mmCIF file of C-alpha atoms in Angstrom:
data_model
loop_
_atom_site.group_PDB
_atom_site.id
_atom_site.type_symbol
_atom_site.label_atom_id
_atom_site.label_comp_id
_atom_site.label_asym_id
_atom_site.label_seq_id
_atom_site.Cartn_x
_atom_site.Cartn_y
_atom_site.Cartn_z
ATOM 1 C CA UNK A 1 -7.282 14.477 -32.511
ATOM 2 C CA UNK A 2 -5.388 16.865 -30.327
ATOM 3 C CA UNK A 3 -6.197 15.331 -26.944
ATOM 4 C CA UNK A 4 -3.378 14.232 -24.728
ATOM 5 C CA UNK A 5 -3.436 11.107 -22.644
ATOM 6 C CA UNK A 6 -4.158 10.807 -19.742
ATOM 7 C CA UNK A 7 -6.713 13.559 -19.376
ATOM 8 C CA UNK A 8 -6.388 15.018 -15.896
ATOM 9 C CA UNK A 9 -9.594 15.894 -14.147
ATOM 10 C CA UNK A 10 -9.657 18.831 -11.685
ATOM 11 C CA UNK A 11 -10.866 16.608 -8.866
ATOM 12 C CA UNK A 12 -8.247 13.920 -9.505
ATOM 13 C CA UNK A 13 -5.359 16.024 -8.225
ATOM 14 C CA UNK A 14 -7.367 17.120 -5.180
ATOM 15 C CA UNK A 15 -8.318 13.524 -4.394
ATOM 16 C CA UNK A 16 -4.707 12.357 -4.616
ATOM 17 C CA UNK A 17 -3.565 15.173 -2.309
ATOM 18 C CA UNK A 18 -6.316 14.378 0.206
ATOM 19 C CA UNK A 19 -5.391 10.689 0.202
ATOM 20 C CA UNK A 20 -1.748 11.560 0.840
ATOM 21 C CA UNK A 21 -2.666 13.734 3.825
ATOM 22 C CA UNK A 22 -4.951 11.240 5.537
ATOM 23 C CA UNK A 23 -3.271 8.617 7.722
ATOM 24 C CA UNK A 24 -3.975 5.030 6.778
ATOM 25 C CA UNK A 25 -4.437 2.694 9.716
ATOM 26 C CA UNK A 26 -2.387 -0.449 9.424
ATOM 27 C CA UNK A 27 -3.859 -3.872 10.191
ATOM 28 C CA UNK A 28 -2.973 -5.637 13.422
ATOM 29 C CA UNK A 29 0.110 -7.824 13.689
ATOM 30 C CA UNK A 30 -1.901 -11.088 14.026
ATOM 31 C CA UNK A 31 -3.840 -10.300 10.843
ATOM 32 C CA UNK A 32 -0.625 -9.540 8.981
ATOM 33 C CA UNK A 33 1.038 -12.704 10.274
ATOM 34 C CA UNK A 34 -1.954 -14.702 9.025
ATOM 35 C CA UNK A 35 -1.585 -13.048 5.618
ATOM 36 C CA UNK A 36 2.119 -13.886 5.716
ATOM 37 C CA UNK A 37 1.350 -17.555 6.362
ATOM 38 C CA UNK A 38 -1.263 -17.683 3.587
ATOM 39 C CA UNK A 39 1.149 -16.084 1.115
ATOM 40 C CA UNK A 40 3.831 -18.590 2.119
ATOM 41 C CA UNK A 41 1.452 -21.549 1.662
ATOM 42 C CA UNK A 42 0.448 -20.300 -1.788
ATOM 43 C CA UNK A 43 4.062 -19.567 -2.728
ATOM 44 C CA UNK A 44 3.133 -15.967 -3.504
ATOM 45 C CA UNK A 45 6.465 -14.140 -3.377
ATOM 46 C CA UNK A 46 4.980 -10.685 -3.915
ATOM 47 C CA UNK A 47 2.358 -11.186 -1.195
ATOM 48 C CA UNK A 48 5.009 -12.592 1.113
ATOM 49 C CA UNK A 49 7.221 -9.550 0.628
ATOM 50 C CA UNK A 50 4.310 -7.136 1.087
ATOM 51 C CA UNK A 51 3.087 -8.825 4.267
ATOM 52 C CA UNK A 52 6.596 -9.029 5.711
ATOM 53 C CA UNK A 53 7.229 -5.331 5.113
ATOM 54 C CA UNK A 54 3.912 -4.404 6.688
ATOM 55 C CA UNK A 55 4.639 -6.537 9.759
ATOM 56 C CA UNK A 56 7.910 -4.666 10.247
ATOM 57 C CA UNK A 57 6.187 -1.336 9.699
ATOM 58 C CA UNK A 58 3.500 -2.082 12.309
ATOM 59 C CA UNK A 59 5.855 -3.654 14.841
ATOM 60 C CA UNK A 60 8.480 -0.884 14.824
ATOM 61 C CA UNK A 61 7.204 2.260 13.063
ATOM 62 C CA UNK A 62 9.907 4.580 14.422
ATOM 63 C CA UNK A 63 12.798 2.360 13.341
ATOM 64 C CA UNK A 64 11.329 1.689 9.885
ATOM 65 C CA UNK A 65 11.379 5.316 8.774
ATOM 66 C CA UNK A 66 7.957 6.453 9.958
#
């Protein structure tokens, strides 16, 4: 076999570029705080970190590098 992995499809690159150009709306602060509490109750460190970073990003987008 001479195929290389992964096989890139022509539409894959275009889809990735389109996703990068479109703005993604962030959830509201209350929803993120609820997710933060759930992650804390379940002792999910990765979820806790993700929710905390998103709260900061929503609360102060200009100061967080947006």
